[in-house]
mmCIF file of C-alpha atoms in Angstrom:
data_model
loop_
_atom_site.group_PDB
_atom_site.id
_atom_site.type_symbol
_atom_site.label_atom_id
_atom_site.label_comp_id
_atom_site.label_asym_id
_atom_site.label_seq_id
_atom_site.Cartn_x
_atom_site.Cartn_y
_atom_site.Cartn_z
ATOM 1 C CA MET A 13 -21.964 -9.271 -0.586
ATOM 2 C CA SER A 14 -22.877 -10.356 2.853
ATOM 3 C CA LYS A 15 -21.411 -13.308 4.821
ATOM 4 C CA ARG A 16 -24.823 -15.082 4.384
ATOM 5 C CA ASN A 17 -24.591 -14.796 0.675
ATOM 6 C CA TYR A 18 -21.075 -16.425 0.569
ATOM 7 C CA LYS A 19 -22.588 -19.537 2.154
ATOM 8 C CA GLU A 20 -24.240 -20.664 -1.072
ATOM 9 C CA PHE A 21 -20.957 -20.467 -2.922
ATOM 10 C CA LYS A 22 -19.211 -22.406 -0.156
ATOM 11 C CA PHE A 23 -21.578 -25.390 -0.751
ATOM 12 C CA GLY A 24 -22.477 -24.963 -4.454
ATOM 13 C CA TRP A 25 -19.125 -24.121 -6.175
ATOM 14 C CA PRO A 26 -18.574 -27.755 -7.366
ATOM 15 C CA VAL A 27 -21.891 -27.421 -9.259
ATOM 16 C CA ILE A 28 -20.803 -24.181 -10.835
ATOM 17 C CA LEU A 29 -17.383 -25.574 -11.874
ATOM 18 C CA SER A 30 -18.902 -28.698 -13.469
ATOM 19 C CA SER A 31 -21.585 -26.656 -15.122
ATOM 20 C CA THR A 32 -19.082 -24.323 -16.630
ATOM 21 C CA PHE A 33 -17.174 -27.116 -18.262
ATOM 22 C CA GLY A 34 -20.312 -29.058 -19.163
ATOM 23 C CA ILE A 35 -22.104 -26.221 -20.779
ATOM 24 C CA GLY A 36 -18.871 -24.865 -22.412
ATOM 25 C CA LEU A 37 -17.899 -28.233 -23.931
ATOM 26 C CA GLY A 38 -21.393 -29.266 -24.947
ATOM 27 C CA MET A 39 -24.001 -28.757 -27.619
ATOM 28 C CA SER A 40 -24.459 -25.079 -27.100
ATOM 29 C CA PRO A 41 -21.107 -23.779 -28.267
ATOM 30 C CA LEU A 42 -19.022 -26.520 -29.959
ATOM 31 C CA PRO A 43 -21.088 -27.158 -33.074
ATOM 32 C CA PHE A 44 -21.584 -23.483 -33.875
ATOM 33 C CA TYR A 45 -17.956 -22.413 -33.176
ATOM 34 C CA THR A 46 -16.329 -25.237 -35.207
ATOM 35 C CA ILE A 47 -18.496 -25.633 -38.263
ATOM 36 C CA GLY A 48 -16.712 -22.724 -39.987
ATOM 37 C CA VAL A 49 -13.285 -24.355 -39.394
ATOM 38 C CA PHE A 50 -14.543 -27.696 -40.995
ATOM 39 C CA ALA A 51 -16.437 -25.906 -43.843
ATOM 40 C CA ILE A 52 -13.399 -25.290 -46.195
ATOM 41 C CA PRO A 53 -11.897 -28.857 -45.989
ATOM 42 C CA LEU A 54 -15.396 -30.431 -46.477
ATOM 43 C CA THR A 55 -15.997 -28.263 -49.599
ATOM 44 C CA LYS A 56 -12.573 -29.086 -51.070
ATOM 45 C CA ASN A 57 -12.679 -32.807 -50.327
ATOM 46 C CA PHE A 58 -16.344 -33.550 -51.288
ATOM 47 C CA GLY A 59 -17.077 -30.747 -53.628
ATOM 48 C CA TRP A 60 -19.991 -29.541 -51.604
ATOM 49 C CA GLY A 61 -21.228 -26.034 -51.708
ATOM 50 C CA MET A 62 -21.062 -23.824 -48.643
ATOM 51 C CA ASP A 63 -24.906 -24.048 -48.424
ATOM 52 C CA THR A 64 -24.563 -27.859 -48.236
ATOM 53 C CA VAL A 65 -22.027 -27.606 -45.229
ATOM 54 C CA MET A 66 -24.119 -24.957 -43.419
ATOM 55 C CA GLY A 67 -27.302 -26.805 -44.048
ATOM 56 C CA GLY A 68 -26.175 -29.019 -41.130
ATOM 57 C CA LEU A 69 -27.032 -26.179 -38.722
ATOM 58 C CA THR A 70 -30.525 -26.027 -40.246
ATOM 59 C CA VAL A 71 -31.037 -29.796 -39.581
ATOM 60 C CA PHE A 72 -29.452 -29.340 -36.111
ATOM 61 C CA THR A 73 -31.744 -26.464 -35.264
ATOM 62 C CA LEU A 74 -34.969 -28.345 -36.375
ATOM 63 C CA ALA A 75 -33.952 -31.497 -34.454
ATOM 64 C CA ALA A 76 -33.156 -29.237 -31.289
ATOM 65 C CA LEU A 77 -36.727 -27.983 -31.421
ATOM 66 C CA VAL A 78 -37.921 -31.505 -30.807
ATOM 67 C CA ALA A 79 -34.978 -32.804 -28.628
ATOM 68 C CA SER A 80 -34.773 -29.983 -26.145
ATOM 69 C CA PRO A 81 -38.278 -30.225 -24.484
ATOM 70 C CA LEU A 82 -37.997 -34.154 -24.662
ATOM 71 C CA VAL A 83 -34.663 -34.192 -22.943
ATOM 72 C CA GLY A 84 -35.852 -31.602 -20.478
ATOM 73 C CA TYR A 85 -38.754 -33.834 -19.515
ATOM 74 C CA ILE A 86 -36.298 -36.698 -19.009
ATOM 75 C CA ALA A 87 -34.026 -34.558 -16.903
ATOM 76 C CA ASP A 88 -37.017 -33.804 -14.601
ATOM 77 C CA LYS A 89 -37.813 -37.473 -14.420
ATOM 78 C CA ILE A 90 -34.437 -39.138 -13.869
ATOM 79 C CA GLY A 91 -32.388 -36.211 -12.612
ATOM 80 C CA ALA A 92 -29.966 -33.678 -14.103
ATOM 81 C CA ARG A 93 -26.864 -35.610 -13.188
ATOM 82 C CA LYS A 94 -27.704 -38.797 -15.105
ATOM 83 C CA THR A 95 -29.005 -36.832 -18.086
ATOM 84 C CA ALA A 96 -25.889 -34.646 -18.214
ATOM 85 C CA LEU A 97 -23.396 -37.587 -17.937
ATOM 86 C CA TRP A 98 -25.079 -39.743 -20.555
ATOM 87 C CA SER A 99 -25.423 -36.770 -22.884
ATOM 88 C CA LEU A 100 -21.848 -35.800 -22.666
ATOM 89 C CA LEU A 101 -20.746 -39.376 -23.428
ATOM 90 C CA LEU A 102 -23.053 -39.634 -26.447
ATOM 91 C CA PHE A 103 -22.466 -36.122 -27.726
ATOM 92 C CA GLY A 104 -18.689 -36.699 -27.729
ATOM 93 C CA LEU A 105 -18.883 -39.929 -29.522
ATOM 94 C CA THR A 106 -21.347 -38.619 -32.097
ATOM 95 C CA PHE A 107 -19.127 -35.660 -32.810
ATOM 96 C CA MET A 108 -16.264 -37.977 -33.458
ATOM 97 C CA ALA A 109 -18.457 -40.009 -35.842
ATOM 98 C CA PHE A 110 -18.275 -37.185 -38.463
ATOM 99 C CA ASN A 111 -14.843 -38.494 -39.303
ATOM 100 C CA PHE A 112 -16.429 -41.613 -40.960
ATOM 101 C CA ASN A 113 -18.215 -39.576 -43.588
ATOM 102 C CA MET A 114 -16.913 -40.342 -47.034
ATOM 103 C CA GLY A 115 -18.776 -37.605 -48.923
ATOM 104 C CA SER A 116 -22.460 -38.480 -48.286
ATOM 105 C CA PRO A 117 -24.664 -35.484 -47.484
ATOM 106 C CA ILE A 118 -27.327 -37.797 -46.267
ATOM 107 C CA LEU A 119 -25.013 -39.166 -43.570
ATOM 108 C CA TYR A 120 -23.751 -35.729 -42.788
ATOM 109 C CA TYR A 121 -27.312 -34.320 -42.103
ATOM 110 C CA PHE A 122 -28.076 -37.527 -40.183
ATOM 111 C CA LEU A 123 -25.232 -36.980 -37.807
ATOM 112 C CA TRP A 124 -26.232 -33.290 -37.260
ATOM 113 C CA GLY A 125 -29.797 -34.508 -36.259
ATOM 114 C CA LEU A 126 -28.399 -37.197 -34.151
ATOM 115 C CA LEU A 127 -25.985 -34.748 -32.531
ATOM 116 C CA ALA A 128 -28.977 -32.434 -31.423
ATOM 117 C CA PHE A 129 -30.837 -35.444 -29.870
ATOM 118 C CA VAL A 130 -28.062 -37.024 -28.006
ATOM 119 C CA GLY A 131 -26.408 -33.647 -27.043
ATOM 120 C CA ALA A 132 -29.522 -31.840 -25.780
ATOM 121 C CA GLY A 133 -28.728 -32.986 -22.221
ATOM 122 C CA THR A 134 -25.637 -30.807 -22.340
ATOM 123 C CA LEU A 135 -27.706 -27.598 -22.849
ATOM 124 C CA PRO A 136 -28.003 -25.121 -20.109
ATOM 125 C CA MET A 137 -31.467 -26.413 -19.092
ATOM 126 C CA THR A 138 -29.882 -29.519 -17.418
ATOM 127 C CA TRP A 139 -26.958 -27.771 -15.627
ATOM 128 C CA THR A 140 -29.046 -24.725 -14.518
ATOM 129 C CA ARG A 141 -31.710 -27.020 -13.073
ATOM 130 C CA ALA A 142 -29.122 -27.944 -10.293
ATOM 131 C CA ILE A 143 -27.714 -24.374 -10.199
ATOM 132 C CA ASN A 144 -31.206 -23.065 -9.351
ATOM 133 C CA ASN A 145 -31.590 -25.581 -6.619
ATOM 134 C CA TRP A 146 -28.229 -24.834 -4.974
ATOM 135 C CA PHE A 147 -28.592 -21.132 -5.229
ATOM 136 C CA ASN A 148 -31.339 -18.693 -4.194
ATOM 137 C CA GLU A 149 -29.987 -15.231 -3.192
ATOM 138 C CA ASN A 150 -27.090 -15.404 -5.661
ATOM 139 C CA ARG A 151 -28.930 -17.272 -8.340
ATOM 140 C CA GLY A 152 -28.257 -14.785 -11.108
ATOM 141 C CA LEU A 153 -24.541 -14.525 -10.431
ATOM 142 C CA ALA A 154 -24.260 -18.349 -10.067
ATOM 143 C CA LEU A 155 -26.054 -18.790 -13.438
ATOM 144 C CA GLY A 156 -23.760 -16.121 -15.038
ATOM 145 C CA LEU A 157 -20.562 -18.074 -13.770
ATOM 146 C CA SER A 158 -21.745 -21.392 -14.934
ATOM 147 C CA LEU A 159 -22.553 -20.051 -18.450
ATOM 148 C CA LEU A 160 -19.165 -18.382 -18.855
ATOM 149 C CA GLY A 161 -18.055 -21.586 -20.605
ATOM 150 C CA THR A 162 -19.916 -20.895 -23.706
ATOM 151 C CA GLY A 163 -17.663 -17.936 -24.428
ATOM 152 C CA ILE A 164 -14.362 -19.314 -23.021
ATOM 153 C CA PHE A 165 -14.467 -22.765 -24.550
ATOM 154 C CA GLY A 166 -16.266 -21.657 -27.674
ATOM 155 C CA ALA A 167 -13.476 -19.454 -28.672
ATOM 156 C CA PHE A 168 -10.893 -22.122 -27.599
ATOM 157 C CA ALA A 169 -12.563 -24.783 -29.691
ATOM 158 C CA LYS A 170 -12.379 -22.704 -32.833
ATOM 159 C CA LEU A 171 -8.655 -22.273 -32.405
ATOM 160 C CA TYR A 172 -8.136 -25.857 -31.326
ATOM 161 C CA ALA A 173 -10.133 -27.273 -34.232
ATOM 162 C CA TYR A 174 -8.164 -25.067 -36.684
ATOM 163 C CA SER A 175 -4.804 -26.245 -35.396
ATOM 164 C CA LEU A 176 -5.947 -29.954 -35.670
ATOM 165 C CA VAL A 177 -7.163 -29.466 -39.204
ATOM 166 C CA GLU A 178 -3.784 -27.869 -40.168
ATOM 167 C CA SER A 179 -1.729 -30.585 -38.462
ATOM 168 C CA LEU A 180 -3.666 -33.778 -38.654
ATOM 169 C CA GLY A 181 -6.424 -33.157 -41.136
ATOM 170 C CA TRP A 182 -10.150 -32.661 -40.808
ATOM 171 C CA LYS A 183 -10.917 -36.190 -39.950
ATOM 172 C CA MET A 184 -8.819 -36.334 -36.882
ATOM 173 C CA ALA A 185 -10.001 -32.812 -36.075
ATOM 174 C CA TYR A 186 -13.486 -34.215 -35.620
ATOM 175 C CA VAL A 187 -12.006 -36.816 -33.262
ATOM 176 C CA GLY A 188 -10.093 -34.225 -31.365
ATOM 177 C CA VAL A 189 -12.960 -31.955 -30.762
ATOM 178 C CA GLY A 190 -15.248 -34.873 -29.817
ATOM 179 C CA LEU A 191 -12.686 -35.900 -27.122
ATOM 180 C CA LEU A 192 -13.100 -32.507 -25.336
ATOM 181 C CA PRO A 193 -16.417 -33.385 -23.562
ATOM 182 C CA LEU A 194 -15.334 -36.995 -22.984
ATOM 183 C CA LEU A 195 -11.936 -36.222 -21.431
ATOM 184 C CA ILE A 196 -12.595 -33.014 -19.705
ATOM 185 C CA ALA A 197 -16.275 -32.181 -19.190
ATOM 186 C CA LEU A 198 -17.409 -35.802 -18.351
ATOM 187 C CA PRO A 199 -14.906 -36.559 -15.550
ATOM 188 C CA ILE A 200 -15.448 -33.235 -13.899
ATOM 189 C CA ALA A 201 -19.231 -33.689 -14.013
ATOM 190 C CA TYR A 202 -18.968 -37.290 -12.741
ATOM 191 C CA PHE A 203 -17.017 -36.108 -9.606
ATOM 192 C CA PHE A 204 -18.624 -32.642 -8.964
ATOM 193 C CA PHE A 205 -21.990 -32.306 -10.512
ATOM 194 C CA ARG A 206 -24.803 -33.317 -8.166
ATOM 195 C CA ASP A 207 -28.175 -31.880 -7.598
ATOM 196 C CA THR A 208 -29.692 -31.131 -4.088
ATOM 197 C CA ASP A 209 -31.764 -34.358 -4.184
ATOM 198 C CA ASP A 210 -28.549 -36.535 -4.397
ATOM 199 C CA PRO A 211 -28.096 -38.630 -1.222
ATOM 200 C CA LYS A 212 -24.261 -38.186 -1.527
ATOM 201 C CA VAL A 213 -24.621 -34.483 -0.799
ATOM 202 C CA ALA A 214 -27.408 -34.737 1.793
ATOM 203 C CA ASP A 215 -25.112 -33.430 4.572
ATOM 204 C CA LYS A 216 -24.035 -30.452 2.618
ATOM 205 C CA VAL A 217 -27.676 -29.640 1.637
ATOM 206 C CA ALA A 218 -28.761 -29.934 5.295
ATOM 207 C CA LYS A 219 -25.929 -27.653 6.420
ATOM 208 C CA LEU A 220 -26.853 -25.127 3.651
ATOM 209 C CA ARG A 221 -30.411 -25.023 4.690
ATOM 210 C CA SER A 222 -29.637 -24.736 8.331
ATOM 211 C CA ASP A 223 -27.368 -21.714 7.567
ATOM 212 C CA ILE A 224 -29.881 -20.219 5.213
ATOM 213 C CA PRO A 225 -33.299 -21.170 6.314
ATOM 214 C CA ASP A 226 -35.042 -19.677 3.346
ATOM 215 C CA HIS A 227 -32.756 -21.452 0.817
ATOM 216 C CA ALA A 228 -34.974 -24.290 -0.227
ATOM 217 C CA LYS A 229 -38.148 -22.208 -0.296
ATOM 218 C CA GLY A 230 -40.101 -23.218 -3.379
ATOM 219 C CA ASN A 231 -37.392 -25.325 -4.873
ATOM 220 C CA THR A 232 -39.525 -28.523 -5.460
ATOM 221 C CA ALA A 233 -42.691 -26.616 -6.304
ATOM 222 C CA GLY A 234 -43.867 -24.938 -9.360
ATOM 223 C CA LEU A 235 -46.022 -25.382 -12.600
ATOM 224 C CA THR A 236 -46.307 -28.535 -14.540
ATOM 225 C CA VAL A 237 -45.550 -28.468 -18.296
ATOM 226 C CA LYS A 238 -49.260 -28.530 -19.057
ATOM 227 C CA GLU A 239 -49.851 -25.543 -16.688
ATOM 228 C CA ALA A 240 -46.960 -23.642 -18.207
ATOM 229 C CA LEU A 241 -48.028 -24.145 -21.668
ATOM 230 C CA GLY A 242 -51.492 -22.878 -20.707
ATOM 231 C CA ASP A 243 -49.971 -19.790 -19.151
ATOM 232 C CA TRP A 244 -49.844 -16.565 -21.098
ATOM 233 C CA LYS A 245 -46.405 -15.684 -19.529
ATOM 234 C CA PHE A 246 -44.919 -18.699 -21.277
ATOM 235 C CA TRP A 247 -46.027 -17.534 -24.588
ATOM 236 C CA LEU A 248 -45.055 -14.023 -23.986
ATOM 237 C CA LEU A 249 -41.458 -15.273 -23.266
ATOM 238 C CA ALA A 250 -41.561 -17.563 -26.319
ATOM 239 C CA PHE A 251 -42.411 -14.590 -28.477
ATOM 240 C CA CYS A 252 -39.731 -12.482 -26.928
ATOM 241 C CA PHE A 253 -36.979 -15.058 -27.122
ATOM 242 C CA ILE A 254 -37.611 -15.683 -30.763
ATOM 243 C CA LEU A 255 -37.028 -12.107 -31.564
ATOM 244 C CA ILE A 256 -34.165 -11.568 -29.190
ATOM 245 C CA SER A 257 -32.327 -14.726 -30.421
ATOM 246 C CA PHE A 258 -32.868 -13.563 -33.973
ATOM 247 C CA GLY A 259 -31.378 -10.153 -33.140
ATOM 248 C CA VAL A 260 -28.368 -11.690 -31.365
ATOM 249 C CA GLY A 261 -27.812 -14.816 -33.429
ATOM 250 C CA GLY A 262 -28.326 -13.160 -36.841
ATOM 251 C CA PRO A 263 -25.370 -10.668 -37.016
ATOM 252 C CA ILE A 264 -22.693 -12.474 -34.884
ATOM 253 C CA PRO A 265 -21.848 -15.331 -37.359
ATOM 254 C CA ASN A 266 -21.857 -12.659 -40.124
ATOM 255 C CA LEU A 267 -19.723 -10.036 -38.472
ATOM 256 C CA GLU A 268 -16.633 -10.676 -40.626
ATOM 257 C CA PRO A 269 -18.374 -10.314 -43.968
ATOM 258 C CA LEU A 270 -20.524 -7.518 -42.542
ATOM 259 C CA LEU A 271 -17.376 -5.528 -41.472
ATOM 260 C CA GLY A 272 -15.704 -6.437 -44.903
ATOM 261 C CA SER A 273 -18.674 -4.758 -46.660
ATOM 262 C CA LYS A 274 -18.007 -1.665 -44.652
ATOM 263 C CA GLY A 275 -14.443 -1.383 -45.995
ATOM 264 C CA PHE A 276 -12.478 -3.068 -43.172
ATOM 265 C CA ASP A 277 -9.747 -5.405 -44.246
ATOM 266 C CA ALA A 278 -9.829 -9.028 -43.212
ATOM 267 C CA GLY A 279 -7.396 -8.634 -40.236
ATOM 268 C CA ASP A 280 -9.272 -5.715 -38.682
ATOM 269 C CA ALA A 281 -12.649 -7.578 -39.169
ATOM 270 C CA VAL A 282 -11.332 -10.739 -37.378
ATOM 271 C CA ILE A 283 -9.902 -8.569 -34.455
ATOM 272 C CA LEU A 284 -13.086 -6.654 -34.163
ATOM 273 C CA ALA A 285 -15.290 -9.709 -34.405
ATOM 274 C CA SER A 286 -13.297 -11.575 -31.759
ATOM 275 C CA SER A 287 -13.869 -8.812 -29.255
ATOM 276 C CA ILE A 288 -17.523 -10.048 -28.925
ATOM 277 C CA GLY A 289 -16.203 -13.056 -26.910
ATOM 278 C CA TYR A 290 -14.940 -10.718 -24.156
ATOM 279 C CA ALA A 291 -18.136 -8.636 -24.206
ATOM 280 C CA VAL A 292 -20.183 -11.945 -23.761
ATOM 281 C CA LEU A 293 -18.142 -12.823 -20.704
ATOM 282 C CA VAL A 294 -18.777 -9.389 -19.159
ATOM 283 C CA GLY A 295 -22.379 -9.560 -20.016
ATOM 284 C CA ARG A 296 -22.692 -12.840 -18.258
ATOM 285 C CA LEU A 297 -21.274 -11.582 -15.004
ATOM 286 C CA LEU A 298 -22.871 -8.190 -15.206
ATOM 287 C CA GLY A 299 -26.340 -9.644 -16.091
ATOM 288 C CA GLY A 300 -26.036 -12.230 -13.304
ATOM 289 C CA TYR A 301 -25.103 -9.653 -10.771
ATOM 290 C CA LEU A 302 -27.913 -7.337 -11.734
ATOM 291 C CA LEU A 303 -30.556 -10.217 -11.797
ATOM 292 C CA ASP A 304 -29.789 -10.776 -8.151
ATOM 293 C CA ARG A 305 -30.414 -7.254 -7.070
ATOM 294 C CA PHE A 306 -33.142 -5.833 -9.396
ATOM 295 C CA TRP A 307 -36.449 -6.950 -10.981
ATOM 296 C CA ALA A 308 -35.361 -9.405 -13.735
ATOM 297 C CA PRO A 309 -37.692 -8.080 -16.514
ATOM 298 C CA ALA A 310 -36.344 -4.595 -16.108
ATOM 299 C CA VAL A 311 -32.676 -5.862 -16.297
ATOM 300 C CA ALA A 312 -33.723 -7.772 -19.427
ATOM 301 C CA PHE A 313 -35.373 -4.758 -20.916
ATOM 302 C CA LEU A 314 -32.323 -2.555 -20.324
ATOM 303 C CA LEU A 315 -29.668 -5.109 -21.552
ATOM 304 C CA LEU A 316 -31.575 -6.547 -24.530
ATOM 305 C CA SER A 317 -32.945 -3.288 -25.910
ATOM 306 C CA ILE A 318 -29.650 -1.405 -26.017
ATOM 307 C CA PRO A 319 -28.210 -3.844 -28.757
ATOM 308 C CA ALA A 320 -30.640 -2.163 -31.127
ATOM 309 C CA ILE A 321 -28.135 0.779 -30.971
ATOM 310 C CA SER A 322 -25.408 -1.622 -32.222
ATOM 311 C CA CYS A 323 -27.523 -2.493 -35.207
ATOM 312 C CA LEU A 324 -27.997 1.114 -36.076
ATOM 313 C CA LEU A 325 -24.293 1.834 -35.652
ATOM 314 C CA LEU A 326 -23.381 -0.966 -37.952
ATOM 315 C CA GLN A 327 -25.664 0.465 -40.693
ATOM 316 C CA SER A 328 -23.439 3.509 -40.951
ATOM 317 C CA THR A 329 -22.127 4.095 -44.427
ATOM 318 C CA ASP A 330 -18.865 5.586 -42.824
ATOM 319 C CA LEU A 331 -18.447 3.126 -40.015
ATOM 320 C CA THR A 332 -15.284 3.879 -38.049
ATOM 321 C CA TYR A 333 -13.118 1.330 -36.127
ATOM 322 C CA THR A 334 -14.222 2.879 -32.772
ATOM 323 C CA ASN A 335 -17.940 2.830 -33.553
ATOM 324 C CA ALA A 336 -17.665 -0.665 -34.835
ATOM 325 C CA LEU A 337 -15.981 -1.764 -31.688
ATOM 326 C CA ILE A 338 -18.664 -0.082 -29.561
ATOM 327 C CA ALA A 339 -21.398 -1.731 -31.580
ATOM 328 C CA ILE A 340 -19.886 -5.257 -31.176
ATOM 329 C CA ILE A 341 -19.375 -4.740 -27.489
ATOM 330 C CA ILE A 342 -22.928 -3.748 -26.905
ATOM 331 C CA LEU A 343 -24.120 -6.688 -29.014
ATOM 332 C CA GLY A 344 -21.921 -8.983 -26.966
ATOM 333 C CA PHE A 345 -23.591 -7.737 -23.744
ATOM 334 C CA GLY A 346 -26.873 -8.835 -25.144
ATOM 335 C CA ALA A 347 -25.521 -12.219 -26.187
ATOM 336 C CA GLY A 348 -24.090 -12.599 -22.684
ATOM 337 C CA VAL A 349 -27.246 -12.124 -20.796
ATOM 338 C CA GLU A 350 -29.840 -14.155 -22.804
ATOM 339 C CA TYR A 351 -29.082 -17.646 -21.432
ATOM 340 C CA ASP A 352 -28.815 -16.427 -17.889
ATOM 341 C CA LEU A 353 -32.105 -14.597 -18.263
ATOM 342 C CA MET A 354 -33.972 -17.564 -19.630
ATOM 343 C CA ALA A 355 -32.820 -19.810 -16.769
ATOM 344 C CA TYR A 356 -33.594 -17.198 -14.177
ATOM 345 C CA LEU A 357 -37.137 -16.257 -15.582
ATOM 346 C CA VAL A 358 -38.176 -19.885 -15.835
ATOM 347 C CA SER A 359 -37.178 -20.589 -12.128
ATOM 348 C CA ARG A 360 -38.991 -17.382 -10.893
ATOM 349 C CA TYR A 361 -42.143 -17.589 -12.917
ATOM 350 C CA PHE A 362 -42.653 -21.334 -13.439
ATOM 351 C CA GLY A 363 -40.813 -22.848 -10.483
ATOM 352 C CA MET A 364 -38.606 -25.969 -10.321
ATOM 353 C CA LYS A 365 -41.148 -28.842 -10.523
ATOM 354 C CA ASN A 366 -40.788 -29.232 -14.346
ATOM 355 C CA TYR A 367 -38.052 -26.639 -14.776
ATOM 356 C CA ALA A 368 -35.902 -28.553 -17.415
ATOM 357 C CA ALA A 369 -38.875 -29.511 -19.519
ATOM 358 C CA ILE A 370 -40.278 -25.897 -19.538
ATOM 359 C CA TYR A 371 -36.828 -24.591 -20.194
ATOM 360 C CA GLY A 372 -36.507 -27.066 -23.027
ATOM 361 C CA PHE A 373 -39.730 -25.816 -24.644
ATOM 362 C CA LEU A 374 -38.600 -22.271 -24.378
ATOM 363 C CA TYR A 375 -35.169 -23.201 -25.818
ATOM 364 C CA GLY A 376 -36.907 -24.494 -28.755
ATOM 365 C CA PHE A 377 -38.200 -21.024 -29.610
ATOM 366 C CA PHE A 378 -34.844 -19.622 -28.880
ATOM 367 C CA ALA A 379 -33.296 -22.095 -31.221
ATOM 368 C CA MET A 380 -35.647 -20.945 -34.041
ATOM 369 C CA GLY A 381 -34.366 -17.392 -33.927
ATOM 370 C CA ALA A 382 -30.818 -18.273 -33.386
ATOM 371 C CA GLY A 383 -30.707 -21.015 -35.954
ATOM 372 C CA PHE A 384 -32.425 -19.216 -38.802
ATOM 373 C CA GLY A 385 -31.094 -15.722 -37.995
ATOM 374 C CA PRO A 386 -27.777 -16.212 -39.633
ATOM 375 C CA VAL A 387 -29.391 -17.731 -42.772
ATOM 376 C CA VAL A 388 -31.739 -14.738 -43.119
ATOM 377 C CA PHE A 389 -28.833 -12.313 -42.694
ATOM 378 C CA GLY A 390 -26.814 -14.240 -45.330
ATOM 379 C CA LYS A 391 -29.762 -14.205 -47.863
ATOM 380 C CA PHE A 392 -30.261 -10.482 -47.469
ATOM 381 C CA PHE A 393 -26.604 -9.923 -48.096
ATOM 382 C CA ALA A 394 -26.689 -12.253 -51.126
ATOM 383 C CA LYS A 395 -29.568 -10.381 -52.718
ATOM 384 C CA THR A 396 -28.637 -6.809 -51.871
ATOM 385 C CA GLY A 397 -24.857 -6.863 -51.210
ATOM 386 C CA SER A 398 -25.496 -5.144 -47.955
ATOM 387 C CA TYR A 399 -26.582 -6.032 -44.355
ATOM 388 C CA ASP A 400 -28.196 -2.620 -43.842
ATOM 389 C CA THR A 401 -31.824 -3.569 -44.355
ATOM 390 C CA ILE A 402 -31.680 -6.767 -42.112
ATOM 391 C CA LEU A 403 -29.768 -4.873 -39.459
ATOM 392 C CA GLY A 404 -32.794 -2.426 -39.258
ATOM 393 C CA TYR A 405 -35.124 -5.403 -38.894
ATOM 394 C CA ALA A 406 -32.868 -6.724 -36.115
ATOM 395 C CA ALA A 407 -32.957 -3.518 -34.286
ATOM 396 C CA ILE A 408 -36.807 -3.606 -34.349
ATOM 397 C CA ALA A 409 -36.598 -7.218 -33.093
ATOM 398 C CA PHE A 410 -34.609 -6.176 -30.051
ATOM 399 C CA ILE A 411 -37.183 -3.600 -29.101
ATOM 400 C CA LEU A 412 -40.173 -5.761 -29.753
ATOM 401 C CA GLY A 413 -38.599 -8.560 -27.860
ATOM 402 C CA SER A 414 -37.481 -6.730 -24.801
ATOM 403 C CA VAL A 415 -40.412 -4.355 -24.175
ATOM 404 C CA PRO A 416 -43.083 -7.013 -23.529
ATOM 405 C CA LEU A 417 -40.959 -8.485 -20.751
ATOM 406 C CA LEU A 418 -42.073 -5.643 -18.557
ATOM 407 C CA LEU A 419 -45.542 -7.144 -18.542
ATOM 408 C CA LEU A 420 -44.405 -10.265 -16.539
ATOM 409 C CA GLY A 421 -45.210 -8.815 -13.193
ATOM 410 C CA LYS A 422 -43.926 -9.860 -9.818
ATOM 411 C CA TYR A 423 -42.134 -13.200 -9.197
ATOM 412 C CA ARG A 424 -44.347 -16.109 -8.123
ATOM 413 C CA ASP A 425 -44.042 -17.356 -4.659
ATOM 414 C CA PHE A 426 -43.996 -21.219 -4.963
ATOM 415 C CA SER A 427 -43.909 -21.837 -1.174
ATOM 416 C CA LYS A 428 -47.556 -20.955 -1.343
ATOM 417 C CA LYS A 429 -50.330 -22.040 -3.781
ATOM 418 C CA ASN A 430 -49.358 -21.385 -7.440
ATOM 419 C CA THR A 431 -50.703 -18.154 -8.803
#
């Protein structure tokens, strides 16, 4: 990496730091990583079925479909900093409010819906808006670093929530998890997270742009939401991300029972499934590095079509430990690059004018695949006693979702008239 490239990190590292904590302790990982921990005590205390508990994710997903573009629009209007700070505060408080539930499924589902609306500002669309403004030449790597938090803190949150449930009970565990964004992510964001239009960092922005003359090229230009929604490239990405997120999001929450159905004992299944977290981290960094150096759709095609192999490996009737590990690592690479890719492609093909709102609309399609994928996988297993059939469909989804990305063409130059 050249000396010139290092300049962006010299000025933009506080934004990466705050984004890593903000994304990692926000809406993207915490609810998904901890719901399994709370499931058993909720079923025992309230007599709910597992479908009732997991139904919260369905409500959460549906609410996110509406909330993500709405909050993205707000972030474009009032700024990423204000949106992120308020969302972290309200997200943490709402998560803590689950401890007030006395057994009402209606209240439980209401809180899941509310969590999606107030927490949408903690999604990557808000933080990556600032990342894209601070970074140009190393945008992919910067996005990858900022999104590392989903893997790091997601895994930590699962263990943390479990320890709180065991020692203090499920009610206090909800409070303890809700305190994470309030006591860690919020203060860091308050002191370090600022977009390039913030007057308090004007001197740094001026120095950055003087050292790297092309840095701000196109950073305030781009398509409006209306223009993006009328662009075939938006709908191609929407189609691709539904399929890709289904392929990634479907098997990951089902890995333990999937491996169990292949003859692995519980201990080996947990160890193998946990390895996906490390693969996600590598995928984030590798994907970000490649996005800065090669045409993004080609990188996406490579990294998001290969996981089809993992689905085929997991179908094997005599699945070995080694092949299972290879399959999970490959799947983790795909999971690691998807968020980076979405942020990168939106910035390169639609610009920064309405970046957060456009990202929010695309995230809605992503949430559809990721939210309903685990349910579809679970239903296939319940009916057939095997994941083999749905794994075959997931392999097809990876191919059908990655190949069309090659049609996107060259990046748009928003320093000129939109094309």
